[in-house]
Amino acid sequence: MGNGDTRVRGLAARAGGWSARHRWAAVGIWVLFVVLAMGLGSAAGRVDVKDSDQLKGETHTAAKITEDAGIDEPASETVLIQAKGGSLKATDAEFRAAVTAVVTAVEGTGKVTGVTSPYDTDTISKDGRSALVQFDMRGESDTAGERIEPVLKAVEGVQKQHASLRVEEIGGASMMKTFDDAFGDDFQKAEYSAVPVALGILLIAFGALVAALLPVLLAVTAIMATMGLMGIVSHVMPMSDTANSVMLLVGLAVGVDYCLFYLRREREEREAGRDAQTALRVAAATSGRAIIVSGVTVCVAMAGMLFTGLAEFEAMGLASLMVVAVAMVGSVTVLPALLSLLGERVEKGRIPFLRRRRRNGGNGGNGESRFWTAVLKGVLARPVVSVAVAAGALLAIAAPAVGMKTQNLTLDQEFGDSLPIVQTYNRVNDAFPGGSEPAEVVVKADDINAPEVKNALAAFKDEAVASGASRGPVEIKLHDAQNIAYVYVPLVGGSDLDKAGASLDKLRDEVRPVTLGKVDGVEAPITGQVAGSKDFNDQLAGAVVPVFAFVVVFAFGLMLLSFRSLTVAITSIVLNLLSVGAAYGILVGVFQHGWGASLVGAEGVGAIITWLPLFLFVILFGLSMDYHVFVVSRIREARLRGRTTHEAIQHGVVTTAGVVTSAAVIMVAVFAIFGTLSMQSMKQMGVGLAAAVLIDATIIRGVLLPAVMALLGERNWYLPKWLHRLPDLTHDEAPEAAVTRPAVRDDEGERLGV
């Protein structure tokens, strides 16, 4: 390879060279792409995931029956009237007056329909101290949360008139509003905070305003373009708000990282004495190549979500994949053009204090190289001890993950005691177990009013209570025109999902077969909150092995092709799995066992939200490749330029320490913002991501990777003869190695303390 051939042959180098030569065209094409993507996406509109597509199994069947029948189930609401103390009962005049006042108040809003009194429906608790007024919201259930405010105010008005009673509302619409308010505020706060935080860290890293703005600009334009593309793609694969939020998170982290890698290498080459054109070419052939390898690997990891069969995961996977691809393309095309246009002006807006610190620190100046040089000296002197200590520490951190318990978080787990509606939720469940989240049986028949169907419905209602699955009251709503009935069954167990799940199993496996199951032509899938959680868990459990296998196998293949080393491919997989395992261990320790939970406001959660382990695996496995590819590429580059493996390891780690540290600090800071949000699921995601990235950038890349490579020596580059026929994707480094002047290399090595 290093034969003096200076032709630019690699994809990244060709793209960077073309962009540098056609600067305005490259910038214009990028701007046009972003504007067109946003315009077309806005015109197309976004198609969101339907309820019937969310899950498979009975939940899917029930939603499909409802959709096909054209029934828009209204959002149901409940008002709890409960004596605060003393001997006041539902039969007392004051209690009855409060019930009447609630019925009158909610009907007076004009926003509700089907208001029922507890004295007509027998929704009075066994102790006689609690009663439920129930009604439905008018209009579409999906938007009921937007119309619930007047009803909530009406109920508050009744509460003010009856101080001896609790008068509190809960239901689909009010919980929707609670979630929307908390979720919307959370993400708004995160989005507003993330960009300034990233910009601040980049200012410290570069010491110049223009240089710091470039990565943020690239990330933001990549996110804007992807939002437009999501609207277009959603007509083939529906999207969601969650997918959009995850895309923003991944887009900011990856977009900033890729630009950071490229920009730091270009600046380093210029500081080493190269002219601007050569510096850009070197950056394109080295960091540009690393960005492409990393980007493709991250895209493959994100594609793993497409194998879950869960519409929400598929949307998140596709959205993340697209933003990574867009950021990757932008980094190797428009970024070289901007750097070529700016030239020395990229240093504009220098911050004097930071600039002095950079000059004193060495290695492109963040002061980290001296620290890592000292660390590496010890690591490379005692690689066996380093591997044992680092691997032992990671395995110890990962150990709690063996006992991981996953479940969909209930309202009280999600928000703790921070919201009044959580206390209402607990009171309703205590007085009427399962009443706030009943199982819903969707019964479809050829003739819903046929005598045998009516008898079966009555038998199901009686047997549900007799079997111990429910304490009632069981409510039946008929839709004669569509020949469909809805049966609402409060489950024994209430907010205890394990006990409620056992009650659900009784309904599905014991009650239904001997009642509705005996009538020909009747379908009766059972759905609801508990059923949805169970079906989701079952489907997710079935997807774990295929997703893990797909991500690991394809990542291994990409590493093998990109570095033409069986050893590098294997070590990259093992180290990434250690990083993910450590993140799992921290999650379980903090959120399940409560170790240090008070530091992030996570007391009393006791479980990991179901979707998080698989989500974290895919995201972390992809993002870990950023650092791994970048560091190993630099080590391999140094090896190709004639250094020994030992020297190449030290050179590669020390010269990348600054950029990896900066990139990691940005990722940790952005992810940590999510650890401060009010929703426990967001806390878990933020803490898991931040902890994993921190571990990956320090213990894994700074200690374990160099120690393992030092132990392996020349075996790092081992490729069996029978694999020599594989495509060679490694040639990008060679042209730049050939044009490097030995004197510059030696000076650089001396400057870096290698």
GROMACS .gro file of C-alpha atoms in nm, residues 197-375:
model
  179
  197VAL     CA    1  -2.469   2.221   2.635
  198ALA     CA    2  -2.310   2.069   2.325
  199LEU     CA    3  -2.205   2.412   2.200
  200GLY     CA    4  -2.049   2.502   2.535
  201ILE     CA    5  -1.842   2.182   2.544
  202LEU     CA    6  -1.732   2.234   2.183
  203LEU     CA    7  -1.621   2.588   2.270
  204ILE     CA    8  -1.398   2.444   2.541
  205ALA     CA    9  -1.272   2.171   2.307
  206PHE     CA   10  -1.188   2.402   2.015
  207GLY     CA   11  -1.136   2.738   2.181
  208ALA     CA   12  -1.297   2.909   1.880
  209LEU     CA   13  -1.660   3.002   1.816
  210VAL     CA   14  -1.671   2.921   1.442
  211ALA     CA   15  -1.511   2.579   1.489
  212ALA     CA   16  -1.755   2.503   1.772
  213LEU     CA   17  -2.059   2.610   1.568
  214LEU     CA   18  -1.982   2.382   1.270
  215PRO     CA   19  -2.064   2.048   1.444
  216VAL     CA   20  -2.386   2.190   1.592
  217LEU     CA   21  -2.485   2.333   1.253
  218LEU     CA   22  -2.428   1.999   1.083
  219ALA     CA   23  -2.622   1.807   1.350
  220VAL     CA   24  -2.918   2.048   1.342
  221THR     CA   25  -2.944   2.047   0.960
  222ALA     CA   26  -2.918   1.666   0.956
  223ILE     CA   27  -3.203   1.649   1.210
  224MET     CA   28  -3.414   1.896   1.008
  225ALA     CA   29  -3.364   1.695   0.688
  226THR     CA   30  -3.446   1.370   0.864
  227MET     CA   31  -3.769   1.514   1.008
  228GLY     CA   32  -3.878   1.584   0.651
  229LEU     CA   33  -3.772   1.238   0.533
  230MET     CA   34  -3.968   1.082   0.819
  231GLY     CA   35  -4.286   1.243   0.684
  232ILE     CA   36  -4.224   1.092   0.340
  233VAL     CA   37  -4.120   0.748   0.468
  234SER     CA   38  -4.413   0.735   0.714
  235HIS     CA   39  -4.647   0.662   0.422
  236VAL     CA   40  -4.467   0.328   0.387
  237MET     CA   41  -4.370   0.269   0.752
  238PRO     CA   42  -4.569   0.478   1.003
  239MET     CA   43  -4.375   0.696   1.247
  240SER     CA   44  -4.446   0.827   1.598
  241ASP     CA   45  -4.361   1.104   1.844
  242THR     CA   46  -4.132   0.865   2.032
  243ALA     CA   47  -3.941   0.788   1.712
  244ASN     CA   48  -3.904   1.161   1.651
  245SER     CA   49  -3.764   1.218   2.001
  246VAL     CA   50  -3.516   0.931   1.972
  247MET     CA   51  -3.411   1.061   1.631
  248LEU     CA   52  -3.336   1.404   1.785
  249LEU     CA   53  -3.128   1.243   2.059
  250VAL     CA   54  -2.928   1.019   1.827
  251GLY     CA   55  -2.896   1.286   1.557
  252LEU     CA   56  -2.746   1.542   1.792
  253ALA     CA   57  -2.502   1.296   1.947
  254VAL     CA   58  -2.386   1.138   1.621
  255GLY     CA   59  -2.394   1.455   1.410
  256VAL     CA   60  -2.174   1.644   1.655
  257ASP     CA   61  -1.940   1.346   1.701
  258TYR     CA   62  -1.878   1.288   1.330
  259CYS     CA   63  -1.810   1.653   1.262
  260LEU     CA   64  -1.585   1.667   1.568
  261PHE     CA   65  -1.377   1.372   1.445
  262TYR     CA   66  -1.328   1.527   1.103
  263LEU     CA   67  -1.263   1.882   1.216
  264ARG     CA   68  -1.012   1.786   1.486
  265ARG     CA   69  -0.809   1.577   1.242
  266GLU     CA   70  -0.801   1.859   0.985
  267ARG     CA   71  -0.683   2.106   1.250
  268GLU     CA   72  -0.423   1.862   1.377
  269GLU     CA   73  -0.278   1.816   1.029
  270ARG     CA   74  -0.257   2.193   0.975
  271GLU     CA   75  -0.086   2.235   1.313
  272ALA     CA   76   0.165   1.969   1.203
  273GLY     CA   77   0.272   2.195   0.916
  274ARG     CA   78   0.060   2.078   0.623
  275ASP     CA   79  -0.108   2.316   0.385
  276ALA     CA   80  -0.487   2.346   0.394
  277GLN     CA   81  -0.545   2.124   0.088
  278THR     CA   82  -0.326   1.841   0.216
  279ALA     CA   83  -0.475   1.866   0.564
  280LEU     CA   84  -0.824   1.828   0.422
  281ARG     CA   85  -0.716   1.530   0.211
  282VAL     CA   86  -0.560   1.358   0.512
  283ALA     CA   87  -0.870   1.424   0.722
  284ALA     CA   88  -1.095   1.288   0.445
  285ALA     CA   89  -0.890   0.971   0.397
  286THR     CA   90  -0.859   0.894   0.769
  287SER     CA   91  -1.132   1.047   0.984
  288GLY     CA   92  -1.367   1.053   0.685
  289ARG     CA   93  -1.319   0.681   0.637
  290ALA     CA   94  -1.366   0.616   1.010
  291ILE     CA   95  -1.693   0.814   0.996
  292ILE     CA   96  -1.823   0.602   0.707
  293VAL     CA   97  -1.726   0.275   0.878
  294SER     CA   98  -1.878   0.392   1.205
  295GLY     CA   99  -2.190   0.532   1.036
  296VAL     CA  100  -2.261   0.214   0.843
  297THR     CA  101  -2.209   0.008   1.160
  298VAL     CA  102  -2.446   0.232   1.359
  299CYS     CA  103  -2.703   0.208   1.078
  300VAL     CA  104  -2.679  -0.171   1.086
  301ALA     CA  105  -2.726  -0.169   1.464
  302MET     CA  106  -3.032   0.058   1.434
  303ALA     CA  107  -3.171  -0.170   1.163
  304GLY     CA  108  -3.185  -0.440   1.430
  305MET     CA  109  -3.497  -0.271   1.568
  306LEU     CA  110  -3.676  -0.355   1.242
  307PHE     CA  111  -3.670  -0.722   1.345
  308THR     CA  112  -3.874  -0.675   1.662
  309GLY     CA  113  -4.211  -0.677   1.487
  310LEU     CA  114  -4.312  -0.391   1.719
  311ALA     CA  115  -4.430  -0.087   1.524
  312GLU     CA  116  -4.289   0.161   1.778
  313PHE     CA  117  -3.946  -0.001   1.769
  314GLU     CA  118  -3.950  -0.024   1.391
  315ALA     CA  119  -4.028   0.348   1.372
  316MET     CA  120  -3.747   0.431   1.619
  317GLY     CA  121  -3.501   0.211   1.432
  318LEU     CA  122  -3.579   0.357   1.090
  319ALA     CA  123  -3.577   0.717   1.214
  320SER     CA  124  -3.242   0.666   1.392
  321LEU     CA  125  -3.096   0.490   1.092
  322MET     CA  126  -3.195   0.777   0.865
  323VAL     CA  127  -3.051   1.052   1.084
  324VAL     CA  128  -2.721   0.864   1.122
  325ALA     CA  129  -2.701   0.814   0.746
  326VAL     CA  130  -2.778   1.182   0.677
  327ALA     CA  131  -2.524   1.301   0.937
  328MET     CA  132  -2.262   1.063   0.796
  329VAL     CA  133  -2.314   1.189   0.440
  330GLY     CA  134  -2.307   1.551   0.557
  331SER     CA  135  -1.983   1.495   0.749
  332VAL     CA  136  -1.791   1.364   0.447
  333THR     CA  137  -1.942   1.604   0.188
  334VAL     CA  138  -2.056   1.947   0.307
  335LEU     CA  139  -1.809   1.965   0.599
  336PRO     CA  140  -1.495   1.952   0.377
  337ALA     CA  141  -1.654   2.219   0.156
  338LEU     CA  142  -1.718   2.445   0.456
  339LEU     CA  143  -1.366   2.392   0.589
  340SER     CA  144  -1.224   2.473   0.246
  341LEU     CA  145  -1.437   2.789   0.226
  342LEU     CA  146  -1.350   2.905   0.575
  343GLY     CA  147  -0.980   2.825   0.568
  344GLU     CA  148  -0.809   3.000   0.861
  345ARG     CA  149  -1.137   3.172   0.944
  346VAL     CA  150  -1.244   2.850   1.118
  347GLU     CA  151  -1.034   2.986   1.408
  348LYS     CA  152  -1.244   3.304   1.430
  349GLY     CA  153  -1.396   3.393   1.764
  350ARG     CA  154  -1.108   3.257   1.967
  351ILE     CA  155  -1.142   3.247   2.343
  352PRO     CA  156  -0.801   3.364   2.476
  353PHE     CA  157  -0.789   3.167   2.800
  354LEU     CA  158  -0.892   2.843   2.627
  355ARG     CA  159  -0.648   2.908   2.344
  356ARG     CA  160  -0.355   2.936   2.589
  357ARG     CA  161  -0.467   2.620   2.764
  358ARG     CA  162  -0.483   2.436   2.431
  359ARG     CA  163  -0.129   2.538   2.338
  360ASN     CA  164   0.002   2.423   2.672
  361GLY     CA  165  -0.188   2.095   2.660
  362GLY     CA  166  -0.053   1.953   2.337
  363ASN     CA  167  -0.228   1.729   2.087
  364GLY     CA  168  -0.453   1.974   1.934
  365GLY     CA  169  -0.475   2.108   2.269
  366ASN     CA  170  -0.713   1.993   2.528
  367GLY     CA  171  -0.461   1.886   2.789
  368GLU     CA  172  -0.591   1.532   2.790
  369SER     CA  173  -0.300   1.376   2.600
  370ARG     CA  174  -0.059   1.415   2.892
  371PHE     CA  175  -0.303   1.241   3.122
  372TRP     CA  176  -0.362   0.956   2.875
  373THR     CA  177   0.011   0.931   2.800
  374ALA     CA  178   0.068   0.872   3.171
  375VAL     CA  179  -0.218   0.621   3.192
   0.00000   0.00000   0.00000
